[in-house]
Short mmCIF file of C-alpha atoms and ligand atoms in Angstrom, two decimals:
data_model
loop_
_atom_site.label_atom_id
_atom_site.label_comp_id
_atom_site.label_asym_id
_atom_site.label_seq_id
_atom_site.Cartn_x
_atom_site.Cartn_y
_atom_site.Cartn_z
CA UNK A 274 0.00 0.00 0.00
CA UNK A 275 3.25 2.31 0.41
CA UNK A 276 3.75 1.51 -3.47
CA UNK A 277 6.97 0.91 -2.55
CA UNK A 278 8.01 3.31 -0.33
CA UNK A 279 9.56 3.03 3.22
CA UNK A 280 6.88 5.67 4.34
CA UNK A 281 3.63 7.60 3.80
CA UNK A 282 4.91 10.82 3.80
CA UNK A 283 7.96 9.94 1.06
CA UNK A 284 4.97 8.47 -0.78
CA UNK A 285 2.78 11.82 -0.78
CA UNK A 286 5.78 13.85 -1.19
CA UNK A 287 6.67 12.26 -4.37
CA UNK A 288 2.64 12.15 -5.57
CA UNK A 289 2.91 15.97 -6.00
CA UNK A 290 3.34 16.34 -9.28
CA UNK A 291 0.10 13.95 -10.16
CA UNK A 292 -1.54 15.78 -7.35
CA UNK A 293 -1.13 19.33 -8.48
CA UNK A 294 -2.17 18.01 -12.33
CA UNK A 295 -5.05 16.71 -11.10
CA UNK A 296 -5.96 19.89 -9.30
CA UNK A 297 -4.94 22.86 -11.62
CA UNK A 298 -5.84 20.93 -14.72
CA UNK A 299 -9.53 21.03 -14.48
CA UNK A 300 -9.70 24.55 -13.84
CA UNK A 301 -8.25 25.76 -16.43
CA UNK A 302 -10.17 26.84 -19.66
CA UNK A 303 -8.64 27.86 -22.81
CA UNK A 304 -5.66 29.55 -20.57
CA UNK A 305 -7.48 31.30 -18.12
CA UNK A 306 -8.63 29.86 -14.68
CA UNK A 307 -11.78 29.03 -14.47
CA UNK A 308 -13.53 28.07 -10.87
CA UNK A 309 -16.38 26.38 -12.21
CA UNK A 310 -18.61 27.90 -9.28
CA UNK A 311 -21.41 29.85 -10.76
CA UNK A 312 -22.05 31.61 -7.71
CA UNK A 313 -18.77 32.77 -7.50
CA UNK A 314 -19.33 34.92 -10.58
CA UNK A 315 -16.92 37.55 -11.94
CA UNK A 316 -19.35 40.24 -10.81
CA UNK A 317 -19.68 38.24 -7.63
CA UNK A 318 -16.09 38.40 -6.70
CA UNK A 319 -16.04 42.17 -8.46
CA UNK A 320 -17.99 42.88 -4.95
CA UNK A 321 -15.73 41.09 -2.28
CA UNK A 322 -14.65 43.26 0.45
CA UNK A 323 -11.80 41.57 2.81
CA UNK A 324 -11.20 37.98 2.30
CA UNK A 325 -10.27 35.62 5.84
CA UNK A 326 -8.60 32.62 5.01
CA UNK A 327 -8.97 30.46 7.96
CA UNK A 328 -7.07 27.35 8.93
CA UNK A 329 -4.68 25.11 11.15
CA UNK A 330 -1.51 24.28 10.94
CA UNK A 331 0.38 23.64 7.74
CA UNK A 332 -3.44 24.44 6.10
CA UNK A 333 -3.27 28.09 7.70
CA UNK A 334 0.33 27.97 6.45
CA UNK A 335 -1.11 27.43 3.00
CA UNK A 336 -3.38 30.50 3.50
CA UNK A 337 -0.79 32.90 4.36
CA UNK A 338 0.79 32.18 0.56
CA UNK A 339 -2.81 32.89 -0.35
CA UNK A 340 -2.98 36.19 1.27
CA UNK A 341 0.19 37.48 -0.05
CA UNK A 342 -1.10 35.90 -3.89
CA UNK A 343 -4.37 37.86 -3.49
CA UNK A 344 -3.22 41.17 -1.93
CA UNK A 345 -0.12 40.84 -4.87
CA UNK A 346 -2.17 40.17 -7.38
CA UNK A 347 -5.96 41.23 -6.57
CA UNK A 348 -5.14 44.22 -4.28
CA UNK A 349 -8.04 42.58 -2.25
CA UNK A 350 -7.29 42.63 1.87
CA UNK A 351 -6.52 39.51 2.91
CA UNK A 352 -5.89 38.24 6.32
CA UNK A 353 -4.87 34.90 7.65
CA UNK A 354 -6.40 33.17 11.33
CA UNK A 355 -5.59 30.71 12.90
CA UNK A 356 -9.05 28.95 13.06
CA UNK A 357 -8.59 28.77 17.24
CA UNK A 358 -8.20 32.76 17.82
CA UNK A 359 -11.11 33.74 15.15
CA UNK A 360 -13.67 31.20 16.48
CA UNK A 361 -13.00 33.42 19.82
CA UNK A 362 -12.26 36.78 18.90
CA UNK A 363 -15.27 38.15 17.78
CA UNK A 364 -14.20 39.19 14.25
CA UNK A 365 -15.22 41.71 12.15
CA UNK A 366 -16.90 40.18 9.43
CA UNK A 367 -18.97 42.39 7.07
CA UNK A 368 -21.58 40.88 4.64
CA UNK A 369 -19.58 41.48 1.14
CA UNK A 370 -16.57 39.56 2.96
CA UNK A 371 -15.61 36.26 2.41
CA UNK A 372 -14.70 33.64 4.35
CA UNK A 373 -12.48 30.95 2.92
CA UNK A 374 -11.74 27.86 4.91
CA UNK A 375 -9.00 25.48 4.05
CA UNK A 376 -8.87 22.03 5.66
CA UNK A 377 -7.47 18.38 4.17
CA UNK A 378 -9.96 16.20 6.38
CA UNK A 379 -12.47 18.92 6.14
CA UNK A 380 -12.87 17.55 9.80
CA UNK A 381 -10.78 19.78 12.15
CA UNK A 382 -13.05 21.03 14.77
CA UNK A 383 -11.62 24.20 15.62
CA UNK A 384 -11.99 25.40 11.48
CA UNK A 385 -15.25 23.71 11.11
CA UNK A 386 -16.36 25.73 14.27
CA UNK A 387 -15.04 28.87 12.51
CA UNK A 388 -16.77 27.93 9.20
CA UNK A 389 -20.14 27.96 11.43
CA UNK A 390 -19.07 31.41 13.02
CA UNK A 391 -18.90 32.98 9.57
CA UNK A 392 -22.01 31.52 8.40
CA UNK A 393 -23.87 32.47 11.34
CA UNK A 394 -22.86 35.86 10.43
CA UNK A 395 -24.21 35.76 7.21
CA UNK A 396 -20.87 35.76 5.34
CA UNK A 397 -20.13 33.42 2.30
CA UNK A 398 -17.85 30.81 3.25
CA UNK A 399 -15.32 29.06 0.42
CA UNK A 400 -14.08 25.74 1.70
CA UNK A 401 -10.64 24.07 0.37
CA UNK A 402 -10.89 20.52 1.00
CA UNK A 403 -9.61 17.33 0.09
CA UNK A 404 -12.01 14.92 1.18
CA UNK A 405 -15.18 15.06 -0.02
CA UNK A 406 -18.49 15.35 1.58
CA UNK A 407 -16.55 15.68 4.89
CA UNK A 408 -18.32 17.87 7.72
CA UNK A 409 -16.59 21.58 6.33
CA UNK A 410 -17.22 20.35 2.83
CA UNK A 411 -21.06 19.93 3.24
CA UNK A 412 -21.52 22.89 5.97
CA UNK A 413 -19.97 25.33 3.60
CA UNK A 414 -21.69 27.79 0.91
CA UNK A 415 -19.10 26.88 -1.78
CA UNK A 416 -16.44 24.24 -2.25
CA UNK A 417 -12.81 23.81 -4.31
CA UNK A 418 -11.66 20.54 -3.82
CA UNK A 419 -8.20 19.79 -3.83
CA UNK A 420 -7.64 16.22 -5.52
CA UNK A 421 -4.26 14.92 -3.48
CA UNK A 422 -6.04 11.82 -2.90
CA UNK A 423 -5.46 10.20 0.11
CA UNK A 424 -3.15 11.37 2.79
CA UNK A 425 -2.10 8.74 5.31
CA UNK A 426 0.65 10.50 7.05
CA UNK A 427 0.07 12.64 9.77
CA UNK A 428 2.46 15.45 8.25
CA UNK A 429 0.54 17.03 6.13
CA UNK A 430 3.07 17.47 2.65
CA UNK A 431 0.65 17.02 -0.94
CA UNK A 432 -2.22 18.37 0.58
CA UNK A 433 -0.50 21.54 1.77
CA UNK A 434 0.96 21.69 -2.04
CA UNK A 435 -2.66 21.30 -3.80
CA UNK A 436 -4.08 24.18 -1.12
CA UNK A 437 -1.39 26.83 -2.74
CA UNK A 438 -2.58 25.65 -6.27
CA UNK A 439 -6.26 26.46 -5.50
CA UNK A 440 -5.80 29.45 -3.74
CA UNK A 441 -3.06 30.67 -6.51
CA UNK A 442 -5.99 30.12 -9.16
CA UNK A 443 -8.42 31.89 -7.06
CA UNK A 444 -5.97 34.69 -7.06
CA UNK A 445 -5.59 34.45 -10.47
CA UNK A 446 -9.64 34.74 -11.03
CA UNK A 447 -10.03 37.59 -8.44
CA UNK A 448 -7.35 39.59 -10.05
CA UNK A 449 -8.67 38.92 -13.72
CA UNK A 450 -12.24 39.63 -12.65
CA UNK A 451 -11.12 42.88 -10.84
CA UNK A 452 -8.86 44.13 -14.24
CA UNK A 453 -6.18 44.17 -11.37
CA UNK A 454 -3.94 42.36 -14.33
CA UNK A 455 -4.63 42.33 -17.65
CA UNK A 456 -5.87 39.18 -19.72
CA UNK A 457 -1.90 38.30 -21.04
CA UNK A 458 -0.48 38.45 -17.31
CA UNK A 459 -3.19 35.76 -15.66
CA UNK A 460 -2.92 33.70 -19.25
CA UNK A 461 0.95 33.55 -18.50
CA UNK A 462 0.55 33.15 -14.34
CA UNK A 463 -2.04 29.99 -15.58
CA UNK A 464 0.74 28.53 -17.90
CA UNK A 465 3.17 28.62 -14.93
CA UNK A 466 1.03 27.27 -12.02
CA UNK A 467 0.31 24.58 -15.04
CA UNK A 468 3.88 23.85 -15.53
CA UNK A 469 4.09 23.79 -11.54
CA UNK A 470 4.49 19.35 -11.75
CA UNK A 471 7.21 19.42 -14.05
CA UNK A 472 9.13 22.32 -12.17
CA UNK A 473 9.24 20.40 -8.93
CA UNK A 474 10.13 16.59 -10.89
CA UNK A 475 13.73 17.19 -10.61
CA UNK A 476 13.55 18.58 -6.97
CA UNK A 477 11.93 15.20 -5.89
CA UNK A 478 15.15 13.92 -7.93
CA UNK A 479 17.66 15.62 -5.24
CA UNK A 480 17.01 13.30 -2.41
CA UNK A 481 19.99 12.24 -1.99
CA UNK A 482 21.38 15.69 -1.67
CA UNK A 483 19.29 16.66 0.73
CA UNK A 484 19.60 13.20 2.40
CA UNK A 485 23.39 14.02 2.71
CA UNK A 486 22.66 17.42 4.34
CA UNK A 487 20.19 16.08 6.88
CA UNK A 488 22.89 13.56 7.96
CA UNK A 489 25.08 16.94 8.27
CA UNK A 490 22.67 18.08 10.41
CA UNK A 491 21.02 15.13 12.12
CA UNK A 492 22.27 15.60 15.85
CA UNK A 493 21.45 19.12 16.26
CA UNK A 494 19.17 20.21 19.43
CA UNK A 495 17.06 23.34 17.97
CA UNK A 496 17.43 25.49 14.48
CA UNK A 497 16.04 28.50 13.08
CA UNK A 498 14.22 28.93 9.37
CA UNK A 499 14.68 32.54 8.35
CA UNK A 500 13.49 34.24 5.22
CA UNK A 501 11.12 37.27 3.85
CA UNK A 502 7.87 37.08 2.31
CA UNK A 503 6.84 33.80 0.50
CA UNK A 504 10.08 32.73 2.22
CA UNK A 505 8.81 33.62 5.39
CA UNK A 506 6.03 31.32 4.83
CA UNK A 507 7.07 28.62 3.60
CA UNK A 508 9.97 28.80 6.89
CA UNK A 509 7.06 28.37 9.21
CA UNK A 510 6.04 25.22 7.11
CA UNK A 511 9.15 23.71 6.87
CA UNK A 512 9.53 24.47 10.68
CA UNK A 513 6.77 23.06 11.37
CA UNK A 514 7.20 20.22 9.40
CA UNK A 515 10.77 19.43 11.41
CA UNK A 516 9.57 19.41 14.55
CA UNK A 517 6.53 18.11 14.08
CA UNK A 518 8.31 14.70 13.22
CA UNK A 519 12.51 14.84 14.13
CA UNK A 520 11.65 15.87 17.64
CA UNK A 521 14.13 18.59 16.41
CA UNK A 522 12.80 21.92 18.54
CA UNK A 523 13.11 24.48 15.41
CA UNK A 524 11.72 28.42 15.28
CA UNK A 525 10.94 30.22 11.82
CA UNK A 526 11.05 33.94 11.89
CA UNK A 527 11.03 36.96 9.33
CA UNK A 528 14.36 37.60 8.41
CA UNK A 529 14.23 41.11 9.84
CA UNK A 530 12.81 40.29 12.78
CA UNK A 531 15.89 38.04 13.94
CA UNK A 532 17.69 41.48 14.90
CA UNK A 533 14.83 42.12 17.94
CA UNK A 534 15.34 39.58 19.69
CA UNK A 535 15.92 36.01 18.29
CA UNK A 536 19.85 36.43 16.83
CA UNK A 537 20.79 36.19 20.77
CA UNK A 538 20.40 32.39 20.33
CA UNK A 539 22.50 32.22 17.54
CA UNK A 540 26.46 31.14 18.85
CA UNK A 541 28.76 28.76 17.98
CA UNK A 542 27.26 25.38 15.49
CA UNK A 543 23.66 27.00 15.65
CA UNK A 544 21.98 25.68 12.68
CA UNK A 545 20.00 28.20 10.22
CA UNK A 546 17.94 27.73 7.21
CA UNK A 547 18.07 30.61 5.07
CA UNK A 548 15.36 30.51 2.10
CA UNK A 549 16.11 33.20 -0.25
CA UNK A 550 14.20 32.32 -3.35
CA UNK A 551 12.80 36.13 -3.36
CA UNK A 552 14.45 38.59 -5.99
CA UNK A 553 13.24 41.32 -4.52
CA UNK A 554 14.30 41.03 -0.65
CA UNK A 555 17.12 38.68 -1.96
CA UNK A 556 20.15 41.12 -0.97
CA UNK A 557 18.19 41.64 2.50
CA UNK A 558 17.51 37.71 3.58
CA UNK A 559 21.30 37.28 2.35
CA UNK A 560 23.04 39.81 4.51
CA UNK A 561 20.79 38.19 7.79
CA UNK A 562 22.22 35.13 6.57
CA UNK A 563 25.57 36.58 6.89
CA UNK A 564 25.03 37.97 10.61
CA UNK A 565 23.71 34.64 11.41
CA UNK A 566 27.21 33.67 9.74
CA UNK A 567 29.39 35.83 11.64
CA UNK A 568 28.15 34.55 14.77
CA UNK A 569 29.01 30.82 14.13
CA UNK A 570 26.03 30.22 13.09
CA UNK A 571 25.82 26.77 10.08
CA UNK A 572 23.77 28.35 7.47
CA UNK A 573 22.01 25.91 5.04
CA UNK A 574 21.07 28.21 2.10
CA UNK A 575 18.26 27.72 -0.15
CA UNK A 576 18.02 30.24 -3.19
CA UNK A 577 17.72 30.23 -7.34
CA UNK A 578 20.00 28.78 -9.96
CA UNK A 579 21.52 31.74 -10.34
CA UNK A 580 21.86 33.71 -7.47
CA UNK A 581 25.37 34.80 -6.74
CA UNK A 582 26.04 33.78 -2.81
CA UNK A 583 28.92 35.70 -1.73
CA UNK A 584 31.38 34.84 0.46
CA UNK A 585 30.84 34.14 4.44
CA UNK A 586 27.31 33.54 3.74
CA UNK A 587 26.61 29.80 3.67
CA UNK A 588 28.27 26.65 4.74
CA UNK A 589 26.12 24.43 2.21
CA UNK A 590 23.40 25.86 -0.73
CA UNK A 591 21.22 24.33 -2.05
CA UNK A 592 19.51 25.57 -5.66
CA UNK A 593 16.22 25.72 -7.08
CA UNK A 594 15.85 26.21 -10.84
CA UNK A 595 14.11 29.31 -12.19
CA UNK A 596 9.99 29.47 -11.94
CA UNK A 597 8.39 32.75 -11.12
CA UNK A 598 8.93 34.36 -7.78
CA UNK A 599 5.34 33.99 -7.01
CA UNK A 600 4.95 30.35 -8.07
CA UNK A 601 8.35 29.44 -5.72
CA UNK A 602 6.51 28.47 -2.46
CA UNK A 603 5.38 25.20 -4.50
CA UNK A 604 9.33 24.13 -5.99
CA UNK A 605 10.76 25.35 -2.53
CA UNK A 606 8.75 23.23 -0.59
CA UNK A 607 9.71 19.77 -1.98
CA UNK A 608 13.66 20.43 -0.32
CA UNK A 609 11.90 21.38 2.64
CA UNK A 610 9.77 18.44 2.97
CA UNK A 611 12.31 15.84 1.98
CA UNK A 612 14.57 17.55 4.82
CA UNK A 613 12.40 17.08 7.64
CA UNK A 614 11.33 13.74 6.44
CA UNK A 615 15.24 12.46 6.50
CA UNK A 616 16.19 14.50 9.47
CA UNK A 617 13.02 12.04 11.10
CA UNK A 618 14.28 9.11 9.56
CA UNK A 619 17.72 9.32 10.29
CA UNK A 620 17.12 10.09 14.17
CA UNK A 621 15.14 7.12 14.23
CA UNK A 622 11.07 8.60 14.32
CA UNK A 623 8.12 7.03 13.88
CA UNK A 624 7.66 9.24 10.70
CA UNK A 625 3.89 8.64 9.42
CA UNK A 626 2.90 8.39 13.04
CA UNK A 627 4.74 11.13 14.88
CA UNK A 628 3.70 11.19 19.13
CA UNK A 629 1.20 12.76 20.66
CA UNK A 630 -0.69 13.58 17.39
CA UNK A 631 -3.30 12.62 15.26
CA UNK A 632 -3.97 12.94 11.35
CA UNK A 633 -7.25 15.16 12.25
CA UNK A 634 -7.75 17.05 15.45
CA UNK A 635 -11.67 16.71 16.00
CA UNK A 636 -11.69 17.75 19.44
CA UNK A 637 -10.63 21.06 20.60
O1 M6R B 713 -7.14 18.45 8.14
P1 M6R B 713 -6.69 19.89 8.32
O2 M6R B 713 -6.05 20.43 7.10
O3 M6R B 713 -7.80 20.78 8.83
O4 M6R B 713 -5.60 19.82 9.45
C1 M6R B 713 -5.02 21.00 9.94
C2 M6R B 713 -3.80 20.69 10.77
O5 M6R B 713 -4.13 19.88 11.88
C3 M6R B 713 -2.70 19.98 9.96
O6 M6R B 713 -2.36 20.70 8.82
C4 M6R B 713 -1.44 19.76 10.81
O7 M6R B 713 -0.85 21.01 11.10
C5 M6R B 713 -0.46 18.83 10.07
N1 M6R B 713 -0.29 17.60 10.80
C6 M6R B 713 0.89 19.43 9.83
O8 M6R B 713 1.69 18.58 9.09
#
């Protein structure tokens, strides 16, 4: 049932590529993406106010690469929650909002419980599930389903993948809808998020590479994911996705943010992970690398084919091929995956079935 594999989660991460085909391909029509909810109308989303993308975990993480897509490429406020805080919060939720809810089971109670907040307000809720007619899938107005098939491990790796590709589309359809980009910008964005399973082929290829830098790593007590952005994302997923099954304890924080407080941890042998994959903030995520550096810090580096790294920066880089900055979360995550997963492996974990947790939380 592992096809093969030693694991689950090596299983899922290498059914990515099928997975994201499966889910971009249908929504795409004659080059442009194309929801396939008549509700969700041009004119319909023409009227959204702020969107809430609400979630758990390495779902929520998936919504925070939403926001930034949407506000990047829609100019429509977005904000991210942590289904927990805006089930308690009282949020402001007006009636042209809209409430999109992202969940793999579709059966997390704290996000299903915000799903029934939202309605109960009167707002339209979006849900981005992958198992259908699951308790969010049936209690919500509207549904995208992400096709990952299933996902056995409890780290969540394809599904997390799949949620980007949705929400990048629905970015893409907001921002068309709105004239926030013209026609020839979401046709090429749509060809790109397309070419997404190929892109990512020859990063499930560098196992071994990865492998070996693991084993560089393997014995170390606690680490720090840095970067800015998209970067700064995907470092809380990756994060998460370390300690969540090494046991390794492991802290992701905006690259600028290291300064107020967090670079006092970093001394002698102090592992970092440094994603740089961002042209724009490139120079700044490179010269925190390079404090972290100068402070004896072992910098693991992971930035573009062509990046120049300059001296005193890294102690090991790692290189992703070219694919559009906003597209990058879904080729830098493979490395990221693959690192936790043999960082887990090779300190001996029970990797599909890490302690203390479960593959959906349906208590509180
Ligand atoms: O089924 P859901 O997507 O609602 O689950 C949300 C989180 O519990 C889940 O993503 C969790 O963070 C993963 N185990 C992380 O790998």
């Amino acid at each position: 049932e592992k096809g093969g594999y030693p694991h689950f989660m090596l299983k899922e991460i290498n059914e990515q590529p099928a997975a994201i085909t499966a889910t971009v391909s249908p929504r795409v029509e004659n080059g442009l993406p194309d929801l396939r909810i008549p509700e969700l109308s041009d004119e319909v989303l023409r009227g959204i106010g702020t969107i809430h993308l609400v979630a758990c975990g390495t779902a929520m993480h998936a919504g925070m690469v939403g926001k930034a897509a949407i506000e990047a490429l829609a100019r429509v406020p977005a904000e991210v929650d942590i289904a927990s805080e805006f089930r308690y919060r009282n949020p402001i939720l007006r009636p042209n909002d809209l409430v999109i809810i992202i969940s793999q089971s579709g059966e997390t109670s704290d996000t299903l419980a915000a799903l029934k907040l939202a309605k109960s307000r009167g707002v339209p809720v979006l849900a981005i599930v992958n198992v259908v007619g699951s308790s969010i899938a049936r209690a919500a107005d509207h549904v995208l389903y992400t096709y990952a098939g299933p996902e056995i491990a409890v780290a969540s790796t394809k599904a997390y993948t799949v949620q980007m590709c949705v929400l990048y589309l629905f970015a893409f359809r907001l921002a068309l809808a709105r004239g926030e980009q013209t026609e020839a910008e979401i046709r090429r964005l749509t060809a790109e998020l397309l070419r997404a399973s190929e892109v990512i082929k020859p990063r499930l290829a560098d196992c071994e590479q990865i492998k070996y830098l693991a084993s560089r790593f393997v014995n170390t007590q606690s680490c720090f994911f840095i970067g800015r952005g998209f970067d700064y994302s995907l470092s809380l997923e990756g994060s998460l996705k370390l300690k969540e099954i090494s046991y390794v304890h492991s802290d992701a924080y905006a690259a600028g943010e290291l300064k107020h407080g967090t670079i006092s941890l970093i001394t002698e042998g102090v592992p970092v992970i440094a994603l740089a994959t961002q042209k724009q903030v490139y120079e700044k995520t490179i010269s925190n690398a390079k404090e972290t550096k100068s402070r004896g810090a072992k910098v693991l580096l992971f930035t573009t084919k062509d990046a120049v790294v300059p001296e005193g920066v890294a102690d090991y880089v790692v290189r992703l091929d070219d694919y559009d900055d906003l597209l990058m979360p879904l080729q830098l995550i493979v490395p990221l995956q693959l690192f936790a997963y043999y960082m887990a492996v090779l300190r001996g974990c029970d990797v599909d079935k890490p302690r203390n947790l479960a593959k959906s939380v349906t208590v509180e």
